[in-house]
Coordinates of C-alpha atoms and ligand atoms in Angstrom, one line a residue:
M190 CA 5.1 -0.2 -32.2
P191 CA 2.3 -1.3 -29.8
K192 CA 1.5 1.2 -27.0
S193 CA 2.2 0.7 -23.3
I194 CA 0.8 1.4 -19.9
L195 CA 2.6 3.3 -17.2
A196 CA 1.6 2.5 -13.6
V197 CA 2.5 5.0 -10.9
N198 CA 2.6 4.3 -7.2
A199 CA 3.4 7.5 -5.3
G200 CA 3.9 7.4 -1.6
S201 CA 5.0 10.0 0.8
S202 CA 8.6 8.7 0.8
S203 CA 8.8 6.8 -2.4
V204 CA 7.6 6.8 -6.0
K205 CA 7.5 3.5 -8.0
I206 CA 6.8 3.4 -11.7
T207 CA 6.4 0.4 -14.0
F208 CA 6.0 0.2 -17.8
Y209 CA 3.8 -2.6 -19.1
T210 CA 2.8 -3.8 -22.6
F211 CA -0.8 -2.9 -23.4
E212 CA -2.0 -6.5 -23.6
N213 CA -4.0 -9.0 -21.4
P214 CA -2.2 -9.9 -19.1
P215 CA 0.3 -7.0 -19.3
R216 CA 4.0 -7.9 -19.5
T217 CA 6.5 -5.9 -17.5
I218 CA 8.9 -3.8 -19.7
A219 CA 10.8 -1.9 -17.0
D220 CA 10.5 -1.0 -13.4
A221 CA 12.0 2.1 -11.6
S222 CA 11.7 3.6 -8.2
I223 CA 13.0 6.4 -6.0
S224 CA 13.0 5.8 -2.3
G225 CA 14.2 8.0 0.6
I226 CA 12.6 11.2 -0.6
T227 CA 12.1 12.3 3.0
A228 CA 15.5 11.0 4.2
P229 CA 18.0 12.1 1.5
P230 CA 19.9 11.1 -0.4
P231 CA 17.2 9.4 -2.5
T232 CA 18.0 6.0 -4.0
L233 CA 17.2 5.1 -7.6
K234 CA 16.4 1.4 -8.4
Y235 CA 16.0 0.4 -12.0
Q236 CA 15.2 -3.0 -13.5
Q237 CA 14.7 -4.0 -17.1
G238 CA 14.7 -7.8 -17.7
D239 CA 17.8 -9.2 -16.0
K240 CA 19.5 -5.7 -15.9
K241 CA 19.3 -4.4 -12.3
H242 CA 20.8 -1.1 -11.2
K243 CA 20.9 0.9 -7.9
E244 CA 22.4 4.3 -7.3
E245 CA 22.3 7.3 -5.0
V246 CA 20.6 10.3 -6.8
K247 CA 22.8 13.5 -6.8
E248 CA 19.9 15.8 -7.8
K249 CA 17.7 17.3 -5.1
L250 CA 14.3 15.6 -5.3
S251 CA 12.3 17.0 -2.4
T252 CA 8.8 16.0 -3.6
P253 CA 7.2 12.9 -5.2
Q254 CA 6.5 15.1 -8.2
D255 CA 10.2 15.8 -8.7
A256 CA 10.9 12.1 -8.3
F257 CA 8.3 11.2 -10.9
K258 CA 9.7 13.6 -13.4
Y259 CA 13.2 12.3 -12.8
L260 CA 12.1 8.7 -13.3
L261 CA 10.3 9.4 -16.5
Q262 CA 13.2 11.3 -18.0
R263 CA 15.6 8.5 -17.0
C264 CA 13.4 5.8 -18.6
F265 CA 12.7 7.8 -21.8
S266 CA 16.4 8.5 -22.3
D267 CA 17.6 4.9 -21.8
P268 CA 18.8 3.7 -25.3
D269 CA 18.2 0.1 -24.2
L270 CA 14.5 0.8 -23.4
S271 CA 13.3 1.3 -27.0
E272 CA 9.7 0.1 -26.2
V273 CA 9.2 3.4 -24.3
A274 CA 11.3 6.1 -25.9
S275 CA 8.8 8.9 -25.5
V276 CA 5.4 9.9 -24.4
D277 CA 4.1 8.8 -27.8
D278 CA 4.5 5.2 -26.8
L279 CA 2.1 5.5 -23.9
E280 CA -1.6 4.7 -24.1
Y281 CA -2.6 5.0 -20.4
I282 CA -1.1 6.1 -17.1
C283 CA -2.6 4.3 -14.1
H284 CA -2.2 6.2 -10.8
R285 CA -2.6 4.8 -7.3
V286 CA -4.6 7.2 -5.2
V287 CA -5.0 6.1 -1.6
H288 CA -8.3 7.8 -0.7
G289 CA -11.2 7.4 -3.2
G290 CA -14.1 8.4 -0.9
D291 CA -17.2 6.7 -2.1
Y292 CA -15.8 5.6 -5.5
R293 CA -16.3 1.9 -6.1
D294 CA -14.1 1.7 -9.2
A295 CA -11.3 3.3 -11.0
V296 CA -12.1 6.5 -12.8
E297 CA -10.7 8.2 -15.9
I298 CA -9.4 11.7 -15.3
N299 CA -11.2 14.6 -16.9
D300 CA -12.0 18.1 -15.5
E301 CA -15.1 16.8 -13.6
T302 CA -13.4 13.8 -12.0
L303 CA -10.3 15.8 -11.1
D304 CA -12.6 18.3 -9.4
R305 CA -14.3 15.6 -7.4
L306 CA -11.0 14.1 -6.4
K307 CA -9.8 17.6 -5.2
G308 CA -12.7 17.5 -2.8
L309 CA -11.2 14.3 -1.2
E310 CA -7.9 15.9 -0.6
D311 CA -9.1 17.4 2.7
L312 CA -10.1 13.9 3.9
A313 CA -6.6 12.6 3.3
P314 CA -4.2 15.5 2.7
L315 CA -1.2 13.5 3.7
H316 CA -1.9 10.6 1.3
N317 CA -3.7 12.0 -1.7
F318 CA -1.9 15.3 -2.2
S319 CA 1.3 13.8 -3.9
A320 CA -0.6 11.4 -6.1
L321 CA -2.9 14.1 -7.3
E322 CA 0.0 16.5 -8.0
I323 CA 1.4 13.8 -10.3
V324 CA -2.0 13.4 -11.9
R325 CA -2.2 17.2 -12.5
L326 CA 1.4 17.2 -13.8
C327 CA 0.6 14.4 -16.3
K328 CA -2.5 16.3 -17.5
V329 CA -0.4 19.3 -18.3
E330 CA 2.8 17.7 -19.6
L331 CA 1.4 14.6 -21.2
P332 CA -2.1 15.8 -22.3
K333 CA -2.5 13.1 -25.0
V334 CA -2.1 10.2 -22.6
R335 CA -5.2 9.1 -20.7
S336 CA -4.9 8.9 -16.9
I337 CA -6.9 6.5 -14.8
T338 CA -6.9 6.7 -11.0
F339 CA -7.2 3.5 -9.0
F340 CA -8.2 3.8 -5.3
D341 CA -6.9 1.9 -2.3
S342 CA -10.3 2.3 -0.6
A343 CA -12.5 0.9 -3.5
F344 CA -11.9 -2.8 -2.4
H345 CA -13.4 -2.1 1.0
Q346 CA -16.8 -0.8 -0.2
T347 CA -18.3 -4.2 0.8
I348 CA -17.6 -3.6 4.5
P349 CA -21.0 -3.9 6.3
E350 CA -22.6 -0.8 7.8
A351 CA -22.1 -1.8 11.4
V352 CA -18.4 -2.2 10.8
R353 CA -17.8 1.0 8.8
T354 CA -20.0 3.3 11.0
Y355 CA -18.4 5.3 13.8
P356 CA -20.8 5.7 16.8
I357 CA -21.0 9.5 16.6
N358 CA -23.7 12.0 15.5
Q359 CA -24.8 10.5 12.2
E360 CA -25.9 13.7 10.6
I361 CA -22.4 15.1 11.1
A362 CA -20.8 11.8 10.0
K363 CA -22.8 11.7 6.7
A364 CA -22.3 15.4 6.0
N365 CA -18.5 15.1 6.4
G366 CA -18.0 11.6 5.1
L367 CA -16.8 10.3 8.5
R368 CA -16.7 6.5 8.3
K369 CA -14.2 3.6 7.9
Y370 CA -12.9 3.5 4.3
G371 CA -9.9 1.2 4.6
F372 CA -6.8 1.2 2.3
H373 CA -4.2 -1.0 0.6
G374 CA -7.2 -2.3 -1.5
I375 CA -5.3 -2.4 -4.8
S376 CA -2.8 -4.7 -3.0
Y377 CA -5.6 -6.8 -1.4
S378 CA -7.2 -7.3 -4.8
F379 CA -3.9 -8.6 -6.3
I380 CA -3.4 -10.9 -3.3
L381 CA -6.9 -12.3 -3.3
R382 CA -6.7 -13.2 -7.0
S383 CA -3.2 -14.6 -6.7
V384 CA -3.9 -16.7 -3.6
A385 CA -7.3 -18.0 -4.8
Q386 CA -5.5 -19.1 -8.0
F387 CA -2.8 -20.7 -5.9
L388 CA -5.3 -22.6 -3.7
N389 CA -7.3 -23.5 -6.8
K390 CA -10.5 -21.9 -5.5
P391 CA -12.9 -19.4 -7.0
T392 CA -12.2 -16.0 -5.5
E393 CA -15.8 -15.7 -4.5
K394 CA -15.4 -18.7 -2.2
T395 CA -12.1 -17.7 -0.7
N396 CA -11.8 -16.6 2.9
L397 CA -8.6 -15.0 4.1
V398 CA -6.9 -12.9 6.7
V399 CA -4.4 -10.8 4.8
L400 CA -1.6 -8.7 6.3
H401 CA -0.2 -5.9 4.1
I402 CA 2.7 -4.8 6.3
G403 CA 5.2 -2.3 4.9
S404 CA 6.0 1.2 6.0
G405 CA 2.2 1.6 6.2
A406 CA 0.6 -1.5 7.7
S407 CA -2.9 -2.9 7.6
I408 CA -4.8 -6.2 7.9
C409 CA -8.0 -7.3 6.1
A410 CA -10.6 -10.0 6.7
I411 CA -11.9 -11.4 3.4
K412 CA -15.1 -13.5 3.3
D413 CA -16.3 -15.1 0.1
G414 CA -13.9 -12.8 -1.8
K415 CA -15.1 -9.6 -0.2
S416 CA -13.6 -7.3 2.4
V417 CA -15.7 -7.5 5.6
D418 CA -13.3 -5.6 7.8
T419 CA -9.9 -3.9 7.8
S420 CA -7.8 -2.1 10.4
M421 CA -7.4 1.3 8.7
G422 CA -10.3 3.7 9.0
L423 CA -11.3 7.2 7.9
T424 CA -7.6 7.7 7.1
P425 CA -4.6 5.3 7.0
L426 CA -3.6 6.3 10.5
A427 CA -6.0 3.9 12.3
G428 CA -5.1 0.3 13.2
L429 CA -1.6 -1.0 13.1
P430 CA 1.5 1.2 13.8
G431 CA 3.9 1.8 11.0
A432 CA 7.3 3.4 10.1
T433 CA 6.2 6.8 11.2
R434 CA 2.5 6.3 12.2
S435 CA 1.2 5.6 15.7
G436 CA -1.7 3.4 14.6
S437 CA -4.8 3.4 16.8
I438 CA -4.4 5.3 20.1
D439 CA -7.0 6.7 22.5
P440 CA -8.2 9.9 20.6
S441 CA -7.9 11.8 23.9
L442 CA -4.2 11.4 23.8
V443 CA -4.1 14.2 21.3
F444 CA -5.3 16.7 23.9
H445 CA -2.7 15.7 26.4
Y446 CA 0.3 15.4 24.0
T447 CA 0.9 19.1 23.4
N448 CA -1.4 22.2 23.6
E449 CA -0.2 23.0 20.0
A450 CA -1.9 19.9 18.7
G451 CA -5.0 21.6 17.3
K452 CA -3.1 24.3 15.4
L453 CA -1.9 24.1 11.9
S454 CA 1.4 22.2 11.5
P455 CA 4.5 24.0 10.3
G456 CA 4.5 21.5 7.4
S457 CA 1.0 22.8 6.4
T458 CA 0.9 24.7 3.0
S459 CA -1.7 26.7 1.2
E460 CA -2.9 23.5 -0.5
M461 CA -2.5 21.1 2.3
H462 CA -4.0 22.0 5.7
I463 CA -2.7 19.6 8.3
S464 CA -2.8 20.0 12.1
T465 CA 0.2 19.5 14.4
A466 CA -1.6 16.4 15.8
E467 CA -2.0 14.8 12.4
D468 CA 1.6 15.6 11.6
I469 CA 2.9 14.1 14.8
L470 CA 0.8 10.9 14.7
N471 CA 1.4 10.3 11.0
K472 CA 5.0 11.4 10.5
Q473 CA 6.7 11.5 13.9
S474 CA 5.5 8.3 15.6
G475 CA 5.8 4.6 15.0
W476 CA 9.2 2.9 14.7
K477 CA 10.9 6.3 14.1
A478 CA 9.7 7.7 17.4
L479 CA 10.5 4.5 19.3
T480 CA 13.9 3.6 17.8
G481 CA 15.1 6.4 15.5
T482 CA 14.9 4.2 12.4
T483 CA 12.0 3.7 9.9
D484 CA 13.7 0.5 8.6
F485 CA 12.0 -2.5 10.1
S486 CA 14.8 -4.8 9.0
Q487 CA 16.9 -3.2 11.8
I488 CA 14.1 -3.9 14.3
A489 CA 13.2 -7.5 13.3
V490 CA 16.4 -9.1 14.3
E491 CA 17.2 -12.1 16.7
N492 CA 19.4 -9.8 18.9
P493 CA 17.9 -6.3 18.8
P494 CA 20.5 -3.5 19.3
S495 CA 18.4 -1.9 22.1
K496 CA 15.5 -2.4 24.4
A497 CA 13.6 0.1 22.3
H498 CA 14.0 -2.0 19.2
K499 CA 12.7 -5.1 21.1
L500 CA 9.8 -3.1 22.3
A501 CA 8.9 -1.8 18.8
F502 CA 8.9 -5.4 17.6
D503 CA 6.8 -6.6 20.5
I504 CA 4.2 -3.8 20.0
F505 CA 3.8 -4.7 16.3
V506 CA 3.4 -8.4 17.1
D507 CA 0.9 -7.6 19.9
R508 CA -1.3 -5.4 17.7
I509 CA -1.3 -7.8 14.7
Q510 CA -2.0 -10.8 17.0
G511 CA -5.1 -8.9 18.3
Y512 CA -6.4 -8.4 14.8
I513 CA -5.8 -12.0 13.7
G514 CA -7.8 -13.2 16.7
S515 CA -10.6 -10.8 16.0
Y516 CA -10.8 -11.5 12.3
Y517 CA -10.6 -15.3 12.9
V518 CA -13.7 -15.0 15.0
K519 CA -15.4 -12.7 12.5
L520 CA -14.8 -15.3 9.8
N521 CA -16.3 -17.9 12.1
G522 CA -13.0 -19.8 12.0
E523 CA -13.6 -20.7 8.3
L524 CA -10.5 -19.4 6.7
D525 CA -8.4 -20.8 4.0
G526 CA -5.3 -19.0 4.9
V527 CA -3.4 -16.2 6.7
V528 CA -1.3 -14.3 4.1
F529 CA 1.8 -12.2 4.8
A530 CA 2.5 -9.4 2.2
G531 CA 4.2 -6.0 2.0
G532 CA 7.9 -5.3 2.5
I533 CA 7.9 -6.6 6.1
G534 CA 5.4 -9.5 5.5
E535 CA 7.4 -10.7 2.5
K536 CA 10.9 -10.3 3.9
S537 CA 10.8 -10.9 7.7
A538 CA 10.9 -14.6 8.5
L539 CA 11.3 -13.7 12.2
L540 CA 8.1 -11.7 12.3
R541 CA 6.2 -14.4 10.5
R542 CA 7.5 -17.2 12.8
T543 CA 6.8 -15.1 16.0
L544 CA 3.3 -14.3 14.9
V545 CA 2.4 -17.8 13.7
N546 CA 3.7 -19.3 16.9
K547 CA 1.6 -16.9 18.9
C548 CA -1.5 -18.0 17.0
Q549 CA -1.1 -21.8 17.4
C550 CA -4.4 -22.0 19.2
L551 CA -6.1 -21.2 15.8
G552 CA -4.4 -24.2 14.2
L553 CA -1.7 -22.1 12.4
A554 CA 1.7 -23.8 12.1
I555 CA 4.8 -22.9 10.1
D556 CA 7.5 -24.8 8.3
D557 CA 10.7 -23.2 9.6
V558 CA 12.8 -24.1 6.5
A559 CA 10.2 -22.8 4.0
N560 CA 9.7 -19.7 6.1
D561 CA 13.4 -18.9 6.4
K562 CA 13.9 -19.4 2.7
G563 CA 10.9 -17.2 1.8
P564 CA 9.5 -16.8 -1.8
G565 CA 11.8 -16.9 -4.8
D566 CA 12.0 -13.9 -7.2
E567 CA 9.4 -15.4 -9.6
E568 CA 7.2 -17.0 -6.9
T569 CA 4.1 -14.8 -6.3
V570 CA 2.6 -17.0 -3.6
K571 CA 4.5 -19.5 -1.4
D572 CA 3.0 -21.9 1.2
I573 CA 5.0 -21.8 4.4
S574 CA 2.7 -24.0 6.5
K575 CA 3.9 -27.1 8.3
G576 CA 3.1 -30.1 6.0
S577 CA 1.1 -31.9 8.7
S578 CA -1.0 -28.8 9.6
K579 CA -4.7 -29.3 9.2
G580 CA -5.4 -25.6 10.0
P581 CA -5.5 -22.6 7.7
R582 CA -2.6 -22.3 5.3
V583 CA 0.1 -19.8 6.1
L584 CA 1.2 -18.1 2.9
V585 CA 3.5 -15.3 1.7
C586 CA 2.4 -13.3 -1.3
Q587 CA 4.7 -10.9 -3.2
T588 CA 2.1 -8.2 -3.8
N589 CA 2.3 -5.8 -6.8
E590 CA 0.1 -2.7 -6.8
Q591 CA 1.4 -1.5 -10.2
F592 CA 0.6 -4.8 -11.9
E593 CA -2.9 -4.8 -10.4
M594 CA -3.7 -1.4 -11.9
A595 CA -2.2 -2.3 -15.3
Y596 CA -4.1 -5.6 -15.3
H597 CA -7.4 -4.0 -14.7
C598 CA -6.7 -1.3 -17.2
A599 CA -5.7 -3.9 -19.9
C600 CA -8.7 -6.1 -19.0
S601 CA -11.3 -3.4 -19.3
R602 CA -9.8 -1.4 -22.2
S603 CA -8.0 -3.7 -24.6
Ligands
ADP17 N1 14.3 -8.2 5.7 C1 13.5 -7.3 6.2 N2 13.0 -7.5 7.5 C2 12.1 -6.6 8.0 N3 11.6 -5.6 7.3 C3 12.0 -5.4 6.1 C4 13.0 -6.2 5.4 N4 13.2 -5.7 4.2 C5 12.4 -4.6 4.1 N5 11.7 -4.4 5.2 C6 10.8 -3.3 5.5 O1 9.8 -3.1 4.5 C7 9.3 -1.8 4.6 C8 8.9 -1.3 3.2 O2 7.8 -2.0 2.8 P1 7.1 -1.6 1.4 O3 5.8 -2.4 1.4 O4 8.0 -1.8 0.3 O5 6.9 -0.1 1.6 P2 5.8 1.0 1.3 O6 4.9 1.0 2.4 O7 6.7 2.2 1.2 O8 5.2 0.7 0.0 C9 10.4 -1.0 5.3 O9 10.0 -0.6 6.6 C10 11.5 -1.9 5.3 O10 12.4 -1.7 6.4
UVW18 C1 -2.4 3.4 2.6 C2 -1.0 3.4 3.0 O1 -0.7 3.5 4.2 O2 -0.1 3.3 2.0 P1 1.5 3.1 2.1 O3 1.6 1.8 2.9 O4 2.0 2.9 0.7 O5 2.0 4.2 2.9
MG19 MG1 3.1 0.5 0.0

């Protein structure tokens, strides 16, 4: 039987895995995810062809590694999933790693690369730790399968020096790798290719402002197919707020918040040294701090249940509007489209309408019917611009980080 590719997308609260055929382009065999690891009980979603299934998981899965092991076992033991019945059916495992430091491309895991990636853990302990734990687990438990790591930051290596440099002592900045890296790049790469194809333009002539807004949210300015700016920075904390993240704040706020801020957080472990300030701004802020929920679908509603919900919505709109204005100017007004993606961007018609209406001065206009309907299951890109609009297109793209990794793996290795 032909071998397959397994793509793994491990986040702090969810793990998504997808099996693909090892061909160009890859075809999806099955898709499974566990969400709610940090807010138990975890939920399993499973899809194979038309067969869809959702259930609460009874077992205790307290880490992304536990969730990954559980998912793998579930898939291998499914009698209907004969294409991937055991580890022998796998050729490659593709792992999404958020922080790739100076890496420009994906890398195959061996002792040397794993050691280099270990060095990056300190730069992004909250984001890289879980993914690398899964990489290490695969190396031990599935030693015959080759692991490739794909980095969120790689897409942004084209950001110009003046944009990526923080105005601090440059010797210290260089010695410690302190610069803007940017994230969600695997998703931006998928969106750029899909949207360019949809617009019938070569990627290298495509200019876009793309919003990847899910529980982590960022925005990217793409000029001639290259990232020229993005809202996240040294870590995924900078820029837009998210489910539990503050986004950009005055850095001095940290010193006034609590005098414990500089100490190690209670959540810190021997492998993962995080300060109380990092913990608070990454895990105890954003929608959760404002409203008590991390679920934006409870916030983006016509009649919000509280003033706090309305405020959270307005803050998000305000911050995104600021970036759209800034990136429109950076792209000299020459953009083909504004693209909404990520869980919120793909599903919240209210957020899209509110934002586009606030950006009318840039020529953006929305078709309310198309916007309310959103993209169909099989529709990767949908145009929701008003038919008469002469301005940049307003588009929704159903992004797919797992596919992007499998696609590049199959293109370069088959
Ligand atoms: N209909 C909706 N309206 C607004 N937000 C939604 C809707 N459906 C899902 N979301 C939000 O999308 C977010 C998850 O996005 P996703 O990109 O899948 O997450 P992650 O960042 O974990 O990969 C959650 O905050 C969820 O509440
Ligand atoms: C980089 C990042 O914030 O990722 P996620 O949105 O998956 O949390
Ligand atoms: Mg995500």
